[in-house]
Short mmCIF file of N, CA and C in Angstrom, two decimals:
data_model
loop_
_atom_site.label_atom_id
_atom_site.label_comp_id
_atom_site.label_asym_id
_atom_site.label_seq_id
_atom_site.Cartn_x
_atom_site.Cartn_y
_atom_site.Cartn_z
N PHE A 1 -16.71 -3.48 8.87
CA PHE A 1 -16.61 -3.93 7.59
C PHE A 1 -17.92 -4.09 6.61
N ALA A 2 -18.15 -3.20 5.94
CA ALA A 2 -19.22 -3.31 5.15
C ALA A 2 -19.60 -4.69 4.67
N ASP A 3 -18.55 -5.29 4.21
CA ASP A 3 -18.60 -6.50 3.27
C ASP A 3 -18.97 -7.98 4.11
N THR A 4 -19.43 -7.15 5.75
CA THR A 4 -19.63 -8.64 6.49
C THR A 4 -21.30 -8.52 7.10
N ALA A 5 -21.81 -7.03 6.50
CA ALA A 5 -23.18 -7.03 6.93
C ALA A 5 -24.25 -8.22 6.25
N GLY A 6 -24.72 -9.11 7.02
CA GLY A 6 -25.47 -10.39 6.68
C GLY A 6 -24.74 -11.42 6.57
N HIS A 7 -23.34 -11.35 6.68
CA HIS A 7 -22.47 -12.45 6.38
C HIS A 7 -22.63 -13.62 7.85
N TRP A 8 -22.66 -15.00 7.63
CA TRP A 8 -22.87 -15.92 8.98
C TRP A 8 -21.66 -15.70 10.17
N ALA A 9 -20.79 -14.91 9.61
CA ALA A 9 -19.59 -14.55 10.54
C ALA A 9 -19.69 -13.03 10.90
N GLU A 10 -20.78 -12.42 10.89
CA GLU A 10 -20.33 -10.85 11.12
C GLU A 10 -20.38 -10.62 12.67
N LYS A 11 -21.01 -11.84 13.23
CA LYS A 11 -20.86 -11.42 14.82
C LYS A 11 -19.20 -11.58 15.22
N ALA A 12 -18.96 -12.51 14.70
CA ALA A 12 -17.58 -12.90 15.42
C ALA A 12 -16.44 -12.29 14.71
N VAL A 13 -16.34 -11.55 13.42
CA VAL A 13 -15.74 -10.85 12.98
C VAL A 13 -15.92 -9.54 13.59
N ARG A 14 -16.97 -8.48 13.98
CA ARG A 14 -16.82 -7.71 14.79
C ARG A 14 -16.41 -8.09 16.51
N LEU A 15 -16.33 -9.11 17.05
CA LEU A 15 -16.00 -9.12 18.22
C LEU A 15 -14.15 -9.14 17.97
N LEU A 16 -13.92 -10.01 17.29
CA LEU A 16 -12.66 -9.84 17.00
C LEU A 16 -11.44 -8.58 16.47
N ALA A 17 -12.83 -8.14 16.04
CA ALA A 17 -12.14 -6.81 15.54
C ALA A 17 -12.07 -5.92 16.34
N SER A 18 -13.32 -5.50 17.35
CA SER A 18 -12.78 -4.68 18.42
C SER A 18 -11.99 -5.22 19.47
N ARG A 19 -11.49 -6.28 19.48
CA ARG A 19 -10.26 -6.73 20.25
C ARG A 19 -8.87 -6.60 19.70
N GLY A 20 -8.97 -5.95 18.25
CA GLY A 20 -7.77 -5.77 17.64
C GLY A 20 -6.99 -6.99 17.05
N ILE A 21 -7.94 -8.42 17.29
CA ILE A 21 -7.31 -9.43 16.77
C ILE A 21 -7.59 -9.33 14.81
N LEU A 22 -8.63 -8.92 14.41
CA LEU A 22 -8.83 -8.95 12.95
C LEU A 22 -8.83 -7.16 12.92
N THR A 23 -8.17 -6.69 11.66
CA THR A 23 -7.76 -5.60 10.93
C THR A 23 -8.49 -5.20 9.67
N GLY A 24 -8.38 -6.44 8.88
CA GLY A 24 -9.69 -6.42 7.95
C GLY A 24 -8.13 -5.55 6.50
N TYR A 25 -8.48 -4.89 5.41
CA TYR A 25 -7.67 -4.74 4.40
C TYR A 25 -7.44 -3.31 4.75
N PRO A 26 -6.68 -2.75 3.84
CA PRO A 26 -6.63 -1.03 3.87
C PRO A 26 -7.63 -0.43 3.43
N ASP A 27 -8.29 -1.08 2.53
CA ASP A 27 -9.21 -0.30 1.82
C ASP A 27 -10.56 -0.49 2.61
N GLY A 28 -10.84 -1.15 3.78
CA GLY A 28 -11.67 -1.07 4.91
C GLY A 28 -12.55 -2.27 4.65
N SER A 29 -12.42 -3.26 3.75
CA SER A 29 -13.13 -4.28 3.69
C SER A 29 -12.48 -5.57 4.74
N PHE A 30 -13.35 -6.40 4.55
CA PHE A 30 -12.86 -8.03 5.48
C PHE A 30 -12.79 -9.16 4.43
N ARG A 31 -13.52 -9.08 3.43
CA ARG A 31 -13.27 -10.16 2.27
C ARG A 31 -13.36 -11.34 3.03
N PRO A 32 -14.79 -11.58 3.70
CA PRO A 32 -15.22 -12.99 4.51
C PRO A 32 -14.84 -14.17 4.03
N ASP A 33 -15.35 -14.08 2.64
CA ASP A 33 -15.35 -15.46 1.65
C ASP A 33 -14.09 -15.63 1.22
N GLN A 34 -12.98 -14.74 1.36
CA GLN A 34 -11.71 -14.74 0.87
C GLN A 34 -10.79 -15.96 1.53
N PRO A 35 -10.36 -16.76 1.11
CA PRO A 35 -9.42 -18.03 2.10
C PRO A 35 -8.23 -16.74 2.40
N LEU A 36 -7.78 -17.57 4.03
CA LEU A 36 -6.92 -16.68 4.49
C LEU A 36 -5.44 -17.22 4.02
N THR A 37 -4.52 -16.38 3.79
CA THR A 37 -3.10 -16.88 3.50
C THR A 37 -2.42 -16.95 4.29
N ARG A 38 -1.44 -17.73 4.37
CA ARG A 38 -0.53 -18.13 5.51
C ARG A 38 -0.13 -17.38 6.11
N ALA A 39 0.44 -15.56 5.95
CA ALA A 39 0.81 -14.48 6.38
C ALA A 39 -0.27 -14.05 7.51
N GLU A 40 -1.91 -13.87 6.78
CA GLU A 40 -2.65 -13.43 7.65
C GLU A 40 -3.13 -14.34 8.66
N THR A 41 -2.86 -15.72 8.32
CA THR A 41 -3.17 -16.73 9.99
C THR A 41 -1.99 -16.68 10.69
N VAL A 42 -0.77 -16.48 10.39
CA VAL A 42 0.10 -16.29 11.45
C VAL A 42 -0.21 -15.01 12.18
N VAL A 43 -0.54 -14.15 11.50
CA VAL A 43 -0.60 -12.96 12.24
C VAL A 43 -1.76 -12.89 13.11
N LEU A 44 -3.01 -13.47 12.81
CA LEU A 44 -4.36 -14.07 13.49
C LEU A 44 -3.95 -14.64 14.73
N LEU A 45 -2.96 -15.91 14.41
CA LEU A 45 -2.57 -16.76 15.97
C LEU A 45 -1.79 -15.87 16.65
N ASN A 46 -0.55 -15.25 16.08
CA ASN A 46 0.19 -14.16 17.03
C ASN A 46 -0.42 -13.57 17.77
N ARG A 47 -1.87 -12.76 17.20
CA ARG A 47 -2.41 -11.85 17.97
C ARG A 47 -3.49 -12.32 19.14
N MET A 48 -3.80 -13.34 18.51
CA MET A 48 -4.47 -14.44 19.62
C MET A 48 -3.96 -14.84 20.77
N LEU A 49 -2.66 -15.02 20.38
CA LEU A 49 -1.67 -15.30 21.69
C LEU A 49 -1.10 -14.42 22.50
N GLY A 50 -1.38 -13.14 22.06
CA GLY A 50 -0.42 -11.89 22.88
C GLY A 50 0.99 -11.64 22.09
N ARG A 51 1.42 -12.05 21.03
CA ARG A 51 2.55 -12.24 20.58
C ARG A 51 2.47 -10.75 19.66
N SER A 52 3.93 -10.50 19.50
CA SER A 52 3.77 -9.78 17.98
C SER A 52 4.95 -10.06 17.48
N GLY A 53 5.39 -10.05 16.19
CA GLY A 53 6.81 -10.00 15.28
C GLY A 53 7.52 -9.05 15.69
N VAL A 54 8.68 -9.56 16.09
CA VAL A 54 9.78 -8.76 16.75
C VAL A 54 11.05 -8.94 16.18
N PRO A 55 11.13 -7.64 15.29
CA PRO A 55 12.07 -7.80 14.16
C PRO A 55 13.29 -8.40 14.80
N GLY A 56 13.93 -8.42 15.61
CA GLY A 56 15.21 -8.88 16.30
C GLY A 56 14.89 -10.52 16.17
N GLU A 57 14.15 -11.43 16.58
CA GLU A 57 13.61 -12.41 15.99
C GLU A 57 13.60 -13.17 14.95
N ALA A 58 12.93 -11.92 13.93
CA ALA A 58 12.89 -12.19 12.14
C ALA A 58 14.50 -12.10 12.16
N ALA A 59 15.29 -11.28 12.60
CA ALA A 59 16.79 -11.30 12.09
C ALA A 59 17.27 -12.16 12.20
N ALA A 60 17.17 -13.05 13.35
CA ALA A 60 17.88 -14.24 14.10
C ALA A 60 17.42 -15.54 13.30
N MET A 61 16.22 -15.48 12.47
CA MET A 61 15.87 -16.26 11.73
C MET A 61 16.15 -16.07 10.75
N GLN A 62 16.96 -15.50 9.63
CA GLN A 62 16.83 -15.10 8.42
C GLN A 62 17.99 -16.34 7.67
N GLU A 63 18.56 -17.44 8.53
CA GLU A 63 19.20 -18.09 7.60
C GLU A 63 18.35 -18.90 7.24
N ALA A 64 17.23 -19.20 7.91
CA ALA A 64 15.98 -20.38 7.75
C ALA A 64 15.15 -19.32 6.96
N ALA A 65 14.98 -18.37 6.36
CA ALA A 65 13.90 -17.67 5.65
C ALA A 65 13.02 -18.28 4.50
N TYR A 66 12.07 -18.04 4.32
CA TYR A 66 11.51 -18.83 3.47
C TYR A 66 11.42 -17.97 1.91
N LYS A 67 11.93 -19.10 1.07
CA LYS A 67 12.21 -18.18 -0.41
C LYS A 67 10.92 -17.55 -0.85
N ASP A 68 9.90 -17.84 -0.61
CA ASP A 68 8.79 -17.08 -1.30
C ASP A 68 8.26 -16.09 -0.16
N LEU A 69 9.21 -15.37 0.71
CA LEU A 69 8.67 -14.54 1.93
C LEU A 69 10.12 -13.25 1.61
N PRO A 70 9.50 -12.50 1.08
CA PRO A 70 10.95 -11.17 1.23
C PRO A 70 10.75 -10.36 2.33
N ALA A 71 11.69 -9.69 2.90
CA ALA A 71 12.15 -9.29 3.90
C ALA A 71 11.04 -8.02 3.93
N GLY A 72 10.43 -7.49 2.95
CA GLY A 72 9.75 -6.55 3.03
C GLY A 72 8.27 -6.51 3.08
N HIS A 73 7.99 -8.05 3.26
CA HIS A 73 6.51 -8.48 3.28
C HIS A 73 5.99 -7.82 4.69
N TRP A 74 4.62 -7.49 4.58
CA TRP A 74 3.86 -6.95 5.70
C TRP A 74 4.03 -7.81 6.34
N ALA A 75 3.86 -8.99 6.67
CA ALA A 75 3.84 -9.90 7.75
C ALA A 75 5.09 -10.55 8.07
N TYR A 76 6.08 -10.22 7.45
CA TYR A 76 7.52 -10.66 7.41
C TYR A 76 7.97 -11.26 8.57
N ALA A 77 7.93 -9.86 9.77
CA ALA A 77 8.34 -10.05 11.42
C ALA A 77 7.51 -11.23 11.73
N GLU A 78 6.02 -11.02 11.79
CA GLU A 78 5.29 -11.49 12.38
C GLU A 78 5.55 -13.17 11.98
N ILE A 79 5.84 -13.87 10.49
CA ILE A 79 6.12 -15.23 10.29
C ILE A 79 7.40 -15.66 11.06
N MET A 80 8.24 -14.71 10.99
CA MET A 80 9.75 -15.28 11.34
C MET A 80 10.04 -15.53 12.59
N SER A 81 8.93 -14.55 13.81
CA SER A 81 8.58 -14.46 15.26
C SER A 81 8.06 -16.00 14.80
N ALA A 82 7.13 -16.16 14.30
CA ALA A 82 6.28 -17.58 14.80
C ALA A 82 7.11 -18.70 14.37
N ALA A 83 7.91 -18.43 13.69
CA ALA A 83 8.69 -19.69 13.11
C ALA A 83 9.85 -20.26 14.32
N ALA A 84 10.04 -18.81 15.01
CA ALA A 84 11.20 -18.81 15.98
C ALA A 84 10.80 -19.89 17.38
N ILE A 85 9.21 -19.98 17.48
CA ILE A 85 9.11 -20.43 18.72
C ILE A 85 9.32 -22.11 18.73
N GLN A 86 9.88 -22.35 19.96
CA GLN A 86 10.23 -24.05 20.21
C GLN A 86 9.45 -24.48 21.12
#
């Protein structure tokens, strides 16, 4: 990610990206000084724990769906999967 060059977290970002935990944005940036969203946090934690969003789990949780999370959201399955953990 070109926007992490010289950033204090550059080494950690590179390491986590090499392990597939961080992927950055579609435009190729990482945006290291931008706060993480709820969706990004959940996806990051799921990847660190070796979990992935399972569409079946998401479907099972629809009755508890978040009002601000449309089913078409890029992290919908990840968030709903994490919400199903007990």
